[in-house]
C-alpha positions in Angstrom: -26.9 -5.4 4.1 -27.5 -3.9 0.6 -25.7 -4.8 -2.6 -23.5 -1.7 -2.5 -22.2 -2.4 1.0 -21.8 -6.1 0.2 -19.7 -5.1 -2.8 -17.5 -2.7 -0.7 -17.0 -5.4 1.9 -16.0 -7.9 -0.8 -13.5 -5.4 -2.2 -11.9 -4.8 1.2 -11.7 -8.6 1.9 -10.3 -9.2 -1.6 -7.5 -6.6 -1.2 -6.7 -8.0 2.3 -6.4 -11.4 0.6 -4.3 -10.0 -2.2 -1.9 -8.7 0.5 -1.7 -12.3 1.9 -0.9 -13.6 -1.6 1.9 -11.0 -2.0 3.2 -12.3 1.3 3.9 -15.7 -0.3 6.5 -14.1 -2.5 9.8 -14.5 -0.6 11.3 -11.5 1.2 14.8 -10.2 0.8 16.4 -9.7 4.3 18.6 -6.7 4.9 21.0 -6.0 7.8 18.8 -3.1 8.7 16.1 -5.5 10.0 13.5 -4.5 7.5 13.0 -6.9 4.6 12.2 -6.0 1.0 8.8 -7.4 0.1 6.2 -7.1 -2.6 3.5 -6.3 -0.1 4.0 -2.6 -0.4 2.8 -2.8 -4.0 -0.5 -4.1 -2.5 -0.7 -1.0 -0.4 -0.3 1.2 -3.5 -2.8 -0.8 -5.5 -5.4 -0.7 -2.6 -5.2 3.1 -2.6 -5.3 3.5 -6.4 -8.1 1.0 -7.1 -10.2 1.2 -3.9 -9.8 4.8 -2.8 -8.9 6.3 0.5 -11.6 4.7 2.7 -11.8 1.2 1.4 -8.0 1.1 0.9 -7.6 2.1 4.5 -10.1 -0.6 5.6 -8.4 -3.3 3.5 -5.0 -2.6 5.1 -6.5 -2.4 8.6 -8.2 -5.7 8.1 -4.9 -7.3 6.9 -2.9 -5.9 9.8 -5.6 -7.1 12.3 -5.3 -10.6 10.8 -1.5 -10.4 11.2 -1.8 -9.1 14.8 -4.1 -12.1 15.5 -1.2 -14.4 14.6 -1.9 -15.3 11.0 1.4 -15.7 9.2 0.5 -13.4 6.3 3.6 -11.2 6.1 6.4 -12.2 3.7 8.4 -15.1 5.2 5.4 -16.4 7.1 5.6 -13.8 9.9 2.6 -12.8 12.0 1.6 -12.0 15.6 1.8 -8.9 17.7 5.5 -9.2 17.9 6.0 -8.0 14.4 4.8 -4.6 15.5 7.9 -4.3 17.8 10.5 -5.0 15.2 12.5 -2.5 13.2 10.0 -2.8 10.4 7.0 -1.8 12.6 6.9 1.8 11.3 6.5 0.5 7.7 3.7 -1.9 8.8 1.7 0.5 10.7 1.9 3.0 7.8 0.1 0.7 5.4 -3.5 1.9 6.2 -2.4 5.5 6.2 -0.4 5.1 3.0 -3.3 3.4 1.2 -5.6 6.2 2.4 -3.2 9.0 1.2 -2.7 7.2 -2.1 -6.4 7.1 -2.6 -6.9 10.7 -1.7 -4.2 11.8 -4.1 -5.6 9.6 -6.8 -9.0 11.2 -6.3 -7.7 14.8 -6.3 -5.7 14.6 -9.5 -7.6 15.3 -12.7 -7.9 13.0 -15.7 -9.9 9.9 -16.7 -8.2 8.5 -19.8 -6.2 5.3 -19.2 -3.0 7.2 -19.8 -3.8 10.0 -17.4 -5.1 7.5 -14.8 -1.8 5.7 -15.0 0.1 8.9 -14.5 -2.2 9.7 -11.5 -1.5 6.2 -10.1 2.2 6.7 -10.3 2.1 10.1 -8.5 -0.4 8.8 -5.9 1.7 5.7 -5.3 4.8 7.8 -4.9 3.2 10.1 -2.4 1.4 7.4 -0.3 3.7 4.5 -1.0 7.0 6.2 -0.7 6.7 9.5 1.1 4.1 8.5 3.7 5.3 4.9 4.2 9.0 5.9 4.4 8.3 8.6 6.9 6.6 6.1 9.2 9.4 3.6 8.5 12.1 6.1 9.5 10.3 6.9 12.7 10.0 3.1 13.3 13.7 2.6 12.8 14.5 5.4 15.2 12.1 4.0 17.9 12.5 0.3 17.4 16.0 -0.1 16.0 17.4 2.8 18.1 19.0 4.3 15.1 19.9 8.0 14.9 17.5 9.9 12.6 20.2 10.4 9.9 21.2 6.7 10.1 17.5 5.7 9.7 17.1 8.0 6.7 20.2 6.7 5.0 19.1 3.1 5.7 15.7 3.8 4.3 17.1 5.0 1.0 17.8 1.4 -0.1 14.1 0.9 -0.5 13.4 3.9 -2.8 14.5 2.3 -6.2 12.4 -0.8 -5.7 9.4 1.3 -4.5 9.7 3.5 -7.6 9.5 0.3 -9.7 6.4 -0.7 -7.7 4.9 2.7 -8.5 5.4 1.9 -12.2 3.8 -1.5 -11.8 0.8 0.2 -10.0 0.5 2.6 -12.9 0.5 -0.3 -15.4 -2.1 -2.1 -13.4 -4.3 1.0 -13.2 -3.9 1.6 -17.0 -4.9 -2.1 -17.7 -7.9 -1.9 -15.4 -8.9 1.5 -17.0 -8.8 -0.1 -20.5 -10.6 -3.3 -19.4 -13.2 -1.9 -17.0 -13.7 1.8 -18.1 -16.3 2.5 -15.4 -14.0 1.5 -12.5 -14.1 4.1 -9.7 -10.4 4.8 -9.3 -9.6 6.4 -6.0 -13.2 5.8 -4.9 -14.4 8.6 -7.3 -18.2 8.5 -7.4 -18.4 9.2 -11.2 -15.6 8.9 -13.7 -14.7 12.2 -15.2 
């Protein structure tokens, strides 16, 4: 294994571990059956900082560990059973959401810290809100047996908090851009 692939593997493992750390922050349970957690911020950061491919792999690794029974989700949840709860749609969206976030991050122009932060906000909103919530609504319809409009209305409670997470992701990207100017945001081969 060469240094480059070792580095990529380390980043994937690091972000999967970051998701586990975010799982230590207590969840807020809602009557809908889907908790509010900080872990969706990890999905956004994985896409923004690692890019589409590595972000996807990090979230897939994390979900594989959860499926194997490790209690890594907020509230100490884990096991295959979590993929049959009302929150299942949100969970299975995480690799796709990270991938889309990374793709949007890579497609938008700009390499200054301020522009990278703006890109991160937009990319996080697309992947971390639009994609994740679309999957989540489908999951609510299938697992919670809600009507599509009920699922959509129930999902809206998560939007304000997720917008705050988009801002946090943008601040983190801005900070990394200032501290590590040659970081490859969105997996871009060469900074612009």
